[in-house]
Each structure stands twice: as structure tokens, then as C-alpha cells.
Short mmCIF file of N, CA and C in Angstrom, two decimals:
data_model
loop_
_atom_site.label_atom_id
_atom_site.label_comp_id
_atom_site.label_asym_id
_atom_site.label_seq_id
_atom_site.Cartn_x
_atom_site.Cartn_y
_atom_site.Cartn_z
N MET A 30 185.05 120.99 90.58
CA MET A 30 184.24 121.80 91.34
C MET A 30 183.03 122.28 90.75
N LYS A 31 183.09 122.30 90.19
CA LYS A 31 181.55 122.19 89.20
C LYS A 31 180.69 121.02 89.42
N ARG A 32 180.69 119.77 89.78
CA ARG A 32 180.02 119.33 89.89
C ARG A 32 180.37 119.23 91.07
N LEU A 33 180.58 118.93 91.98
CA LEU A 33 180.35 119.26 93.75
C LEU A 33 179.29 120.39 94.10
N LEU A 34 179.21 121.61 92.36
CA LEU A 34 178.68 122.56 92.74
C LEU A 34 176.91 121.95 92.96
N LYS A 35 177.04 121.37 91.33
CA LYS A 35 176.06 121.02 91.09
C LYS A 35 174.81 119.91 91.98
N ARG A 36 175.87 118.85 92.94
CA ARG A 36 175.37 118.50 93.62
C ARG A 36 174.88 118.83 94.79
N ALA A 37 175.56 120.63 95.21
CA ALA A 37 175.00 121.12 96.67
C ALA A 37 173.51 121.81 95.86
N CYS A 38 173.59 121.93 94.61
CA CYS A 38 172.87 122.59 94.39
C CYS A 38 170.84 121.54 94.36
N ALA A 39 171.48 120.41 93.67
CA ALA A 39 170.82 119.48 93.80
C ALA A 39 170.22 119.16 95.00
N LEU A 40 170.92 119.40 95.87
CA LEU A 40 170.91 118.63 97.58
C LEU A 40 169.29 119.94 98.08
N CYS A 41 170.08 120.81 97.91
CA CYS A 41 169.52 122.23 98.09
C CYS A 41 167.72 122.56 97.23
N LEU A 42 167.80 121.34 96.56
CA LEU A 42 166.42 121.90 95.83
C LEU A 42 165.57 120.21 95.95
N VAL A 43 166.10 119.59 96.85
CA VAL A 43 165.64 118.44 97.21
C VAL A 43 164.64 119.47 98.72
N LEU A 44 165.53 119.33 99.38
CA LEU A 44 165.86 120.40 101.57
C LEU A 44 164.42 121.57 101.48
N ILE A 45 164.61 122.38 100.03
CA ILE A 45 163.94 123.16 100.62
C ILE A 45 162.37 123.11 100.89
N PRO A 46 162.30 122.06 100.43
CA PRO A 46 160.39 122.20 100.26
C PRO A 46 159.92 121.46 101.47
N VAL A 47 161.49 120.81 101.91
CA VAL A 47 160.75 119.28 103.80
C VAL A 47 161.29 120.80 105.08
N PHE A 48 162.34 122.13 104.65
CA PHE A 48 162.05 122.73 105.73
C PHE A 48 161.42 124.06 105.90
N SER A 49 161.33 124.43 104.13
CA SER A 49 160.14 125.64 103.94
C SER A 49 158.31 124.95 104.94
N VAL A 50 157.49 123.96 104.82
CA VAL A 50 156.78 123.63 104.94
C VAL A 50 156.86 124.23 106.31
N ALA A 51 155.48 125.32 106.85
CA ALA A 51 155.19 125.07 108.63
C ALA A 51 154.30 125.32 109.01
N ALA A 52 154.50 123.98 110.07
CA ALA A 52 153.27 123.18 110.39
C ALA A 52 152.34 124.32 111.54
N GLU A 53 150.50 124.28 110.48
CA GLU A 53 149.78 125.44 111.24
C GLU A 53 149.92 125.46 112.46
N PRO A 54 149.36 126.20 113.51
CA PRO A 54 149.47 126.16 115.38
C PRO A 54 148.06 124.66 115.38
N LEU A 55 148.50 124.35 116.24
CA LEU A 55 146.88 123.33 116.40
C LEU A 55 145.58 124.28 117.50
N ASP A 56 144.55 123.91 116.83
CA ASP A 56 143.89 124.97 117.50
C ASP A 56 143.05 123.83 118.89
N ILE A 57 143.17 124.32 119.98
CA ILE A 57 142.73 123.83 121.53
C ILE A 57 141.67 124.42 121.63
N ASN A 58 140.26 124.22 120.95
CA ASN A 58 139.30 123.99 120.49
C ASN A 58 138.97 123.01 119.92
N SER A 59 139.89 123.06 119.55
CA SER A 59 139.08 121.19 118.36
C SER A 59 139.65 120.34 118.56
N ALA A 60 140.95 120.58 118.76
CA ALA A 60 142.53 118.46 119.01
C ALA A 60 141.39 118.28 120.23
N THR A 61 141.78 117.18 119.57
CA THR A 61 141.35 115.59 120.37
C THR A 61 143.18 115.31 122.13
N ALA A 62 143.12 114.20 122.85
CA ALA A 62 143.84 114.62 123.70
C ALA A 62 145.62 114.35 123.26
N ASP A 63 145.11 113.29 122.45
CA ASP A 63 145.86 112.11 121.61
C ASP A 63 146.95 113.68 120.63
N GLN A 64 146.46 114.56 120.00
CA GLN A 64 146.90 115.68 119.59
C GLN A 64 147.69 116.32 119.99
N LEU A 65 146.68 117.15 121.52
CA LEU A 65 148.52 118.36 121.72
C LEU A 65 148.77 117.02 122.83
N ALA A 66 149.14 115.84 123.39
CA ALA A 66 150.04 115.26 124.36
C ALA A 66 151.29 115.27 123.17
N MET A 67 150.79 114.65 121.97
CA MET A 67 151.86 114.54 121.37
C MET A 67 152.52 116.61 120.41
N ALA A 68 151.25 117.08 121.14
CA ALA A 68 151.99 118.23 120.18
C ALA A 68 152.73 119.20 120.61
N LEU A 69 152.04 119.67 121.75
CA LEU A 69 152.71 120.29 123.57
C LEU A 69 154.36 120.17 124.25
N SER A 70 154.92 120.27 124.44
CA SER A 70 156.47 120.34 125.36
C SER A 70 155.99 120.01 126.87
N GLY A 71 155.94 119.18 126.90
CA GLY A 71 155.56 118.51 128.71
C GLY A 71 154.46 118.65 129.17
N VAL A 72 153.27 117.86 127.91
CA VAL A 72 152.09 117.83 127.72
C VAL A 72 151.90 116.20 127.27
N GLY A 73 151.67 115.81 128.55
CA GLY A 73 151.11 113.78 128.73
C GLY A 73 150.02 113.88 128.08
N ASN A 74 149.47 112.57 127.88
CA ASN A 74 148.28 112.01 128.02
C ASN A 74 147.20 112.58 129.15
N SER A 75 147.37 112.60 130.19
CA SER A 75 147.26 113.08 131.32
C SER A 75 147.07 114.36 131.31
N LYS A 76 147.83 115.23 130.86
CA LYS A 76 147.31 116.59 130.69
C LYS A 76 146.56 117.04 129.77
N ALA A 77 147.08 116.54 128.44
CA ALA A 77 145.79 116.72 127.36
C ALA A 77 144.75 116.75 127.45
N GLU A 78 144.47 115.65 128.96
CA GLU A 78 142.98 115.10 128.83
C GLU A 78 142.31 116.13 129.49
N ALA A 79 143.03 116.62 130.87
CA ALA A 79 142.50 117.67 131.39
C ALA A 79 141.98 119.01 130.45
N ILE A 80 143.05 119.35 129.48
CA ILE A 80 142.17 120.24 128.35
C ILE A 80 141.37 119.92 128.26
N VAL A 81 141.57 118.61 127.54
CA VAL A 81 139.87 118.28 127.09
C VAL A 81 138.35 118.29 128.00
N ALA A 82 139.39 117.59 128.45
CA ALA A 82 137.91 117.81 130.04
C ALA A 82 137.63 119.39 130.31
N TYR A 83 138.47 119.97 130.71
CA TYR A 83 138.10 121.53 131.16
C TYR A 83 137.44 122.11 130.01
N ARG A 84 137.51 121.82 128.37
CA ARG A 84 136.80 123.05 127.67
C ARG A 84 135.50 122.12 127.49
N ASP A 85 135.24 120.82 128.00
CA ASP A 85 133.80 120.34 127.60
C ASP A 85 132.98 120.51 128.80
N ALA A 86 133.95 120.93 129.62
CA ALA A 86 133.16 121.50 130.76
C ALA A 86 132.74 122.28 130.68
N ASN A 87 133.55 123.42 130.69
CA ASN A 87 133.46 125.24 130.44
C ASN A 87 133.42 125.53 128.81
N GLY A 88 133.44 124.56 128.04
CA GLY A 88 132.38 125.60 126.48
C GLY A 88 134.73 125.96 125.73
N PRO A 89 134.75 126.22 124.79
CA PRO A 89 135.80 126.80 123.71
C PRO A 89 136.34 127.54 124.94
N PHE A 90 137.65 127.44 124.37
CA PHE A 90 138.44 128.93 124.72
C PHE A 90 138.89 129.81 124.06
N ALA A 91 138.36 130.72 124.40
CA ALA A 91 138.20 132.06 123.97
C ALA A 91 140.01 132.86 123.86
N SER A 92 141.31 132.65 124.49
CA SER A 92 142.32 132.61 124.14
C SER A 92 142.90 132.04 124.45
N ILE A 93 143.80 131.91 124.24
CA ILE A 93 145.34 130.91 124.14
C ILE A 93 145.53 131.04 126.18
N ASP A 94 145.64 132.71 126.68
CA ASP A 94 145.83 132.27 128.37
C ASP A 94 145.12 131.70 128.78
N GLU A 95 143.96 131.20 128.18
CA GLU A 95 142.50 130.50 129.99
C GLU A 95 143.40 129.54 129.85
N LEU A 96 144.51 128.71 129.23
CA LEU A 96 144.86 126.80 129.18
C LEU A 96 145.34 127.03 130.79
N VAL A 97 145.76 127.93 131.78
CA VAL A 97 146.17 128.87 132.83
C VAL A 97 144.98 127.64 133.73
N LYS A 98 143.27 128.06 133.17
CA LYS A 98 142.66 126.92 134.68
C LYS A 98 142.43 126.39 134.53
N VAL A 99 143.12 125.22 133.08
CA VAL A 99 143.26 123.43 133.31
C VAL A 99 144.96 123.48 134.64
N LYS A 100 144.74 122.87 135.30
CA LYS A 100 145.05 122.07 137.26
C LYS A 100 146.25 121.77 136.06
N GLY A 101 147.55 121.96 135.52
CA GLY A 101 148.54 121.22 135.58
C GLY A 101 149.47 122.43 134.65
N ILE A 102 148.77 123.15 134.33
CA ILE A 102 149.46 123.73 132.65
C ILE A 102 149.30 125.44 133.75
N GLY A 103 150.57 125.56 134.23
CA GLY A 103 151.18 126.93 134.34
C GLY A 103 151.85 127.61 133.45
N PRO A 104 151.30 129.24 133.77
CA PRO A 104 152.49 129.94 132.87
C PRO A 104 153.47 130.03 131.86
N SER A 105 154.60 129.26 132.29
CA SER A 105 155.87 129.25 131.99
C SER A 105 155.43 127.57 130.88
N LEU A 106 154.93 126.62 131.54
CA LEU A 106 154.33 125.75 130.21
C LEU A 106 153.43 126.45 129.10
N LEU A 107 152.59 127.20 128.93
CA LEU A 107 152.43 127.80 128.00
C LEU A 107 152.92 128.15 127.82
N ASP A 108 153.65 129.35 128.29
CA ASP A 108 155.09 130.17 127.17
C ASP A 108 155.57 129.38 126.67
N LYS A 109 156.23 127.32 127.21
CA LYS A 109 157.06 127.20 126.56
C LYS A 109 156.47 126.37 125.06
N ASN A 110 154.94 126.74 124.55
CA ASN A 110 153.98 125.75 123.78
C ASN A 110 153.13 127.04 123.07
N ARG A 111 153.73 128.45 123.14
CA ARG A 111 152.34 129.51 123.13
C ARG A 111 152.92 129.48 121.18
N ILE A 112 153.65 129.17 120.75
CA ILE A 112 153.60 129.18 119.55
C ILE A 112 153.41 127.63 118.70
N VAL A 113 153.07 127.07 119.18
CA VAL A 113 151.96 125.78 117.94
C VAL A 113 151.09 125.53 118.68
N ILE A 114 150.26 126.19 119.62
CA ILE A 114 149.28 126.25 119.70
C ILE A 114 147.96 127.81 119.47
N GLN A 115 147.03 127.51 118.87
CA GLN A 115 146.41 129.01 118.71
C GLN A 115 144.62 128.76 118.69
N VAL A 116 143.64 129.73 118.99
CA VAL A 116 142.67 129.85 119.36
C VAL A 116 141.84 130.53 117.82
N LYS A 117 141.01 129.29 117.14
CA LYS A 117 140.80 129.72 115.77
C LYS A 117 139.43 130.38 116.14
N LYS A 118 139.20 132.13 115.55
CA LYS A 118 137.73 132.40 115.65
C LYS A 118 137.01 131.58 114.65
N ASP A 119 135.44 131.73 114.53
CA ASP A 119 135.12 131.30 114.45
C ASP A 119 134.05 132.67 112.96
N ALA A 120 134.33 131.80 112.33
CA ALA A 120 133.69 133.86 110.80
C ALA A 120 132.28 133.81 111.71
N GLN A 121 131.95 134.94 112.10
CA GLN A 121 131.07 135.31 112.03
C GLN A 121 129.91 136.11 111.17
N PRO A 122 128.92 135.47 110.43
CA PRO A 122 128.40 136.20 109.16
C PRO A 122 127.49 137.97 109.27
#
């Protein structure tokens, strides 16, 4: 029993760092199409490229909610991915 407890504790020490590392949300104003396609659920290469093209044509997104202006991105797709994306605000002096 003591040996089993030691093994369980050792396993926890190995796994805790793996599960405690939280990835920072992806900034939609600086992400590449490849990064967007990989990070966003329901977004493939064509939608990711549409996001980048919209950003290039219209400037940076002011908020995550502006993603619905991109053809193919609707409210439900946005809500499904809201936790993994962000819009970083530049520090103003």
C-alpha cells in the first residue's frame, strides 16, 4: 500500500506541470492564417485566410466580436472559440 501511494504521488508530480500550463489565448490581430486554422474549432484554411484578409483590408480588430464581420464567421462559431482568442490592446504612453 505504501509503495502504491509513493507511485501515485510520483505520477502526480510528473503530470501536474503538464495540466497546469494554460495556453495564452491567440491574438487575432497578429496571428497568421495557419495559427488561426490550428487554434480555432470549425475554422479551416479558407476561413482563417478570410480573417487575415479582412484584417489586412480593414485594419486590426477592436474586439473579438468584430470577427462576425468576416464572411463565414457567425455568432455560434465565435462563441465556440471565444475562450481561445483575444485582442491585445497596445500600451499607450
